[in-house]
Amino acid sequence: MILDSPESRLVDSTLINFVSDMNLIEFPQKYTLGPKQQVDNIPPSPSDQTRLNDSSWSRGLENGVRTAELRAEHLVMGPSRYYSRGAHGHTKSKRRRIITVVQRQAANVRERKRMFSLNEAFDELRRKVPTFAYEKRLSRIETLRLAIVYISFMTDLLENT
DNA sequence: TAGGCCATCTGGTCCT
DNA sequence: AGGACCAGATGGCCTA
């Protein structure tokens, strides 16, 4: 967080104390980049333009493909259609929605895009909450909790000035 | 090695 | 009918 004006510097030092005092975040003993950053250098799949900035696209895709292969034996009742198993597998389902493999794949792509936009929002939120530069990347739950505390802190600050 | 975190797939439900 | 949203399941990666 870079702030230039005197007021901003005051707020900035306050924020540093705020972050230091917080018990919410457990600061790591080591501040080195983990091997996960190496994974981030894996080139994106050229076939999917929506995943250009997704760090774990490659391994996730491989994982997903394997998962899909494992489940295909149970879920695919034919060469090109998926059948719903119902809420508990054996109970009678209200509506059985039959979709084609193409529809299932399209739904998977939509879901990936949806999760990607969700993660973009998390990244934006990470940039808004104060952390030390050398701190490890906040997890999603840590980001949410820190944002809650940060908003409460700033609200109190405004009310008391 | 266990646990945390994450990406993805999947099917159910809701909404347009 | 089809898309959005959600939660459960699964497996990989990383760290203590």
mmCIF file of C-alpha atoms (C1' of nucleotides) in Angstrom:
data_model
loop_
_atom_site.group_PDB
_atom_site.id
_atom_site.type_symbol
_atom_site.label_atom_id
_atom_site.label_comp_id
_atom_site.label_asym_id
_atom_site.label_seq_id
_atom_site.Cartn_x
_atom_site.Cartn_y
_atom_site.Cartn_z
ATOM 1 C CA MET A 1 0.000 0.000 0.000
ATOM 2 C CA ILE A 2 1.620 3.238 -1.131
ATOM 3 C CA LEU A 3 0.200 6.492 0.145
ATOM 4 C CA ASP A 4 1.840 9.885 -0.308
ATOM 5 C CA SER A 5 -0.043 12.670 1.464
ATOM 6 C CA PRO A 6 0.598 13.403 5.192
ATOM 7 C CA GLU A 7 -2.921 12.288 5.981
ATOM 8 C CA SER A 8 -2.366 9.190 4.011
ATOM 9 C CA ARG A 9 0.908 8.518 5.781
ATOM 10 C CA LEU A 10 -0.887 8.848 9.090
ATOM 11 C CA VAL A 11 -3.497 6.410 7.961
ATOM 12 C CA ASP A 12 -0.786 4.221 6.548
ATOM 13 C CA SER A 13 1.079 3.968 9.850
ATOM 14 C CA THR A 14 -2.199 3.319 11.581
ATOM 15 C CA LEU A 15 -2.859 0.538 9.165
ATOM 16 C CA ILE A 16 0.548 -0.947 9.817
ATOM 17 C CA ASN A 17 -0.261 -1.034 13.507
ATOM 18 C CA PHE A 18 -3.622 -2.413 12.639
ATOM 19 C CA VAL A 19 -2.143 -5.229 10.667
ATOM 20 C CA SER A 20 0.542 -5.852 13.287
ATOM 21 C CA ASP A 21 -1.977 -6.063 16.073
ATOM 22 C CA MET A 22 -4.299 -8.342 14.271
ATOM 23 C CA ASN A 23 -4.508 -11.837 15.577
ATOM 24 C CA LEU A 24 -6.475 -12.838 12.545
ATOM 25 C CA ILE A 25 -3.446 -13.470 10.385
ATOM 26 C CA GLU A 26 -0.776 -15.829 11.513
ATOM 27 C CA PHE A 27 2.364 -14.551 9.852
ATOM 28 C CA PRO A 28 4.627 -17.240 8.476
ATOM 29 C CA GLN A 29 8.077 -17.856 9.842
ATOM 30 C CA LYS A 30 9.549 -17.820 6.387
ATOM 31 C CA TYR A 31 8.668 -15.352 3.689
ATOM 32 C CA THR A 32 10.173 -17.115 0.735
ATOM 33 C CA LEU A 33 8.215 -17.889 -2.362
ATOM 34 C CA GLY A 34 6.912 -21.386 -2.277
ATOM 35 C CA PRO A 35 7.115 -23.902 -5.051
ATOM 36 C CA LYS A 36 3.565 -22.991 -5.977
ATOM 37 C CA GLN A 37 4.924 -19.958 -7.780
ATOM 38 C CA GLN A 38 6.857 -22.304 -10.001
ATOM 39 C CA VAL A 39 3.647 -23.955 -10.997
ATOM 40 C CA ASP A 40 2.369 -20.540 -11.959
ATOM 41 C CA ASN A 41 4.798 -20.452 -14.842
ATOM 42 C CA ILE A 42 3.121 -23.308 -16.600
ATOM 43 C CA PRO A 43 1.918 -21.936 -19.929
ATOM 44 C CA PRO A 44 -1.824 -21.685 -20.305
ATOM 45 C CA SER A 45 -3.807 -23.952 -22.499
ATOM 46 C CA PRO A 46 -3.923 -22.429 -25.953
ATOM 47 C CA SER A 47 -7.333 -23.892 -26.506
ATOM 48 C CA ASP A 48 -9.058 -21.886 -23.798
ATOM 49 C CA GLN A 49 -8.639 -18.130 -23.929
ATOM 50 C CA THR A 50 -10.510 -17.618 -20.696
ATOM 51 C CA ARG A 51 -7.771 -19.214 -18.659
ATOM 52 C CA LEU A 52 -4.890 -16.997 -19.690
ATOM 53 C CA ASN A 53 -4.138 -15.843 -16.168
ATOM 54 C CA ASP A 54 -5.189 -18.925 -14.275
ATOM 55 C CA SER A 55 -2.105 -20.167 -12.463
ATOM 56 C CA SER A 56 -3.231 -23.716 -11.978
ATOM 57 C CA TRP A 57 -5.018 -24.211 -15.197
ATOM 58 C CA SER A 58 -2.746 -26.933 -16.479
ATOM 59 C CA ARG A 59 -2.611 -29.139 -13.423
ATOM 60 C CA GLY A 60 -6.253 -28.501 -12.725
ATOM 61 C CA LEU A 61 -7.218 -29.489 -16.185
ATOM 62 C CA GLU A 62 -5.270 -32.705 -15.936
ATOM 63 C CA ASN A 63 -6.813 -33.379 -12.576
ATOM 64 C CA GLY A 64 -10.258 -32.666 -13.874
ATOM 65 C CA VAL A 65 -9.845 -34.857 -16.870
ATOM 66 C CA ARG A 66 -8.778 -37.722 -14.655
ATOM 67 C CA THR A 67 -11.685 -37.109 -12.343
ATOM 68 C CA ALA A 68 -14.052 -37.041 -15.260
ATOM 69 C CA GLU A 69 -12.644 -40.283 -16.557
ATOM 70 C CA LEU A 70 -13.146 -41.957 -13.208
ATOM 71 C CA ARG A 71 -16.722 -40.785 -12.947
ATOM 72 C CA ALA A 72 -17.590 -41.490 -16.523
ATOM 73 C CA GLU A 73 -17.951 -45.179 -15.756
ATOM 74 C CA HIS A 74 -20.713 -44.448 -13.266
ATOM 75 C CA LEU A 75 -22.389 -41.501 -14.869
ATOM 76 C CA VAL A 76 -22.404 -42.106 -18.563
ATOM 77 C CA MET A 77 -25.146 -44.491 -19.510
ATOM 78 C CA GLY A 78 -24.470 -44.184 -23.160
ATOM 79 C CA PRO A 79 -21.944 -42.838 -25.584
ATOM 80 C CA SER A 80 -23.236 -39.279 -25.650
ATOM 81 C CA ARG A 81 -25.597 -38.662 -22.749
ATOM 82 C CA TYR A 82 -25.293 -38.008 -19.018
ATOM 83 C CA TYR A 83 -28.066 -39.132 -16.695
ATOM 84 C CA SER A 84 -28.796 -37.609 -13.342
ATOM 85 C CA ARG A 85 -28.594 -40.017 -10.422
ATOM 86 C CA GLY A 86 -31.015 -38.046 -8.313
ATOM 87 C CA ALA A 87 -30.313 -36.514 -4.919
ATOM 88 C CA HIS A 88 -29.483 -39.800 -3.190
ATOM 89 C CA GLY A 89 -28.695 -42.017 -6.085
ATOM 90 C CA HIS A 90 -31.412 -44.572 -5.519
ATOM 91 C CA THR A 91 -34.359 -42.448 -4.508
ATOM 92 C CA LYS A 92 -36.887 -41.457 -7.084
ATOM 93 C CA SER A 93 -35.972 -38.102 -8.548
ATOM 94 C CA LYS A 94 -38.564 -35.456 -9.271
ATOM 95 C CA ARG A 95 -37.195 -34.461 -12.617
ATOM 96 C CA ARG A 96 -34.496 -36.304 -14.439
ATOM 97 C CA ARG A 97 -32.646 -33.902 -16.621
ATOM 98 C CA ILE A 98 -30.802 -35.568 -19.407
ATOM 99 C CA ILE A 99 -28.021 -33.673 -21.027
ATOM 100 C CA THR A 100 -25.614 -34.530 -23.759
ATOM 101 C CA VAL A 101 -21.865 -34.770 -23.370
ATOM 102 C CA VAL A 102 -21.558 -31.532 -25.317
ATOM 103 C CA GLN A 103 -23.938 -29.805 -22.937
ATOM 104 C CA ARG A 104 -22.048 -31.176 -19.940
ATOM 105 C CA GLN A 105 -18.749 -29.924 -21.347
ATOM 106 C CA ALA A 106 -20.287 -26.542 -22.041
ATOM 107 C CA ALA A 107 -21.557 -26.395 -18.473
ATOM 108 C CA ASN A 108 -18.087 -27.259 -17.220
ATOM 109 C CA VAL A 109 -16.597 -24.430 -19.245
ATOM 110 C CA ARG A 110 -19.183 -22.014 -17.878
ATOM 111 C CA GLU A 111 -18.447 -23.164 -14.360
ATOM 112 C CA ARG A 112 -14.716 -22.666 -14.869
ATOM 113 C CA LYS A 113 -15.345 -19.151 -16.137
ATOM 114 C CA ARG A 114 -17.604 -18.448 -13.206
ATOM 115 C CA MET A 115 -15.004 -19.628 -10.724
ATOM 116 C CA PHE A 116 -12.358 -17.670 -12.589
ATOM 117 C CA SER A 117 -14.339 -14.449 -12.220
ATOM 118 C CA LEU A 118 -14.890 -15.292 -8.575
ATOM 119 C CA ASN A 119 -11.149 -15.639 -8.086
ATOM 120 C CA GLU A 120 -10.568 -12.374 -9.908
ATOM 121 C CA ALA A 121 -12.833 -10.727 -7.363
ATOM 122 C CA PHE A 122 -10.870 -12.373 -4.560
ATOM 123 C CA ASP A 123 -7.623 -11.084 -6.063
ATOM 124 C CA GLU A 124 -9.066 -7.590 -6.241
ATOM 125 C CA LEU A 125 -10.152 -7.828 -2.631
ATOM 126 C CA ARG A 126 -6.670 -9.054 -1.643
ATOM 127 C CA ARG A 127 -5.212 -5.906 -3.152
ATOM 128 C CA LYS A 128 -7.592 -3.742 -1.122
ATOM 129 C CA VAL A 129 -6.855 -5.133 2.314
ATOM 130 C CA PRO A 130 -3.594 -4.174 4.040
ATOM 131 C CA THR A 131 -0.924 -6.814 4.339
ATOM 132 C CA PHE A 132 2.822 -6.856 4.584
ATOM 133 C CA ALA A 133 4.546 -7.126 1.250
ATOM 134 C CA TYR A 134 6.504 -10.176 2.299
ATOM 135 C CA GLU A 135 3.507 -11.939 3.674
ATOM 136 C CA LYS A 136 2.426 -15.057 1.938
ATOM 137 C CA ARG A 137 -0.605 -14.852 -0.281
ATOM 138 C CA LEU A 138 -3.843 -14.767 1.656
ATOM 139 C CA SER A 139 -6.182 -17.650 1.225
ATOM 140 C CA ARG A 140 -9.767 -16.913 0.239
ATOM 141 C CA ILE A 141 -11.121 -17.388 3.726
ATOM 142 C CA GLU A 142 -8.326 -15.283 5.190
ATOM 143 C CA THR A 143 -9.081 -12.567 2.659
ATOM 144 C CA LEU A 144 -12.743 -12.490 3.597
ATOM 145 C CA ARG A 145 -12.058 -12.419 7.312
ATOM 146 C CA LEU A 146 -9.380 -9.766 6.996
ATOM 147 C CA ALA A 147 -11.709 -7.636 4.873
ATOM 148 C CA ILE A 148 -14.381 -7.871 7.546
ATOM 149 C CA VAL A 149 -11.963 -6.762 10.248
ATOM 150 C CA TYR A 150 -10.522 -4.058 8.020
ATOM 151 C CA ILE A 151 -13.932 -2.595 7.225
ATOM 152 C CA SER A 152 -14.840 -2.599 10.908
ATOM 153 C CA PHE A 153 -11.564 -0.910 11.740
ATOM 154 C CA MET A 154 -12.011 1.804 9.129
ATOM 155 C CA THR A 155 -15.596 2.371 10.205
ATOM 156 C CA ASP A 156 -14.493 2.896 13.785
ATOM 157 C CA LEU A 157 -11.740 5.198 12.592
ATOM 158 C CA LEU A 158 -14.217 7.355 10.691
ATOM 159 C CA GLU A 159 -16.671 7.526 13.559
ATOM 160 C CA ASN A 160 -13.988 8.582 16.056
ATOM 161 C CA THR A 161 -12.485 11.386 13.999
ATOM 162 C "C1'" DT B 1 2.393 -37.788 6.565
ATOM 163 C "C1'" DA B 2 -1.703 -35.094 7.798
ATOM 164 C "C1'" DG B 3 -4.133 -31.133 6.990
ATOM 165 C "C1'" DG B 4 -5.114 -26.886 4.423
ATOM 166 C "C1'" DC B 5 -6.049 -24.875 0.145
ATOM 167 C "C1'" DC B 6 -7.421 -24.962 -4.392
ATOM 168 C "C1'" DA B 7 -9.300 -26.240 -9.216
ATOM 169 C "C1'" DT B 8 -12.402 -28.909 -11.413
ATOM 170 C "C1'" DC B 9 -16.311 -31.891 -12.315
ATOM 171 C "C1'" DT B 10 -20.874 -32.896 -11.361
ATOM 172 C "C1'" DG B 11 -25.833 -32.877 -10.382
ATOM 173 C "C1'" DG B 12 -29.604 -30.396 -8.104
ATOM 174 C "C1'" DT B 13 -32.190 -26.202 -7.801
ATOM 175 C "C1'" DC B 14 -33.644 -21.706 -9.052
ATOM 176 C "C1'" DC B 15 -34.533 -18.246 -12.369
ATOM 177 C "C1'" DT B 16 -35.347 -16.146 -16.935
ATOM 178 C "C1'" DA C 1 -34.899 -25.262 -22.187
ATOM 179 C "C1'" DG C 2 -30.852 -23.515 -20.734
ATOM 180 C "C1'" DG C 3 -27.842 -20.654 -17.871
ATOM 181 C "C1'" DA C 4 -26.432 -19.286 -13.120
ATOM 182 C "C1'" DC C 5 -25.557 -20.645 -8.728
ATOM 183 C "C1'" DC C 6 -24.452 -23.822 -5.224
ATOM 184 C "C1'" DA C 7 -22.518 -27.630 -2.609
ATOM 185 C "C1'" DG C 8 -20.388 -32.228 -2.481
ATOM 186 C "C1'" DA C 9 -16.700 -35.086 -4.131
ATOM 187 C "C1'" DT C 10 -12.157 -35.764 -5.721
ATOM 188 C "C1'" DG C 11 -7.319 -35.354 -6.360
ATOM 189 C "C1'" DG C 12 -3.005 -32.527 -6.647
ATOM 190 C "C1'" DC C 13 0.206 -29.363 -4.440
ATOM 191 C "C1'" DC C 14 2.316 -27.398 -0.491
ATOM 192 C "C1'" DT C 15 3.712 -26.808 4.316
ATOM 193 C "C1'" DA C 16 4.481 -27.884 9.160
#
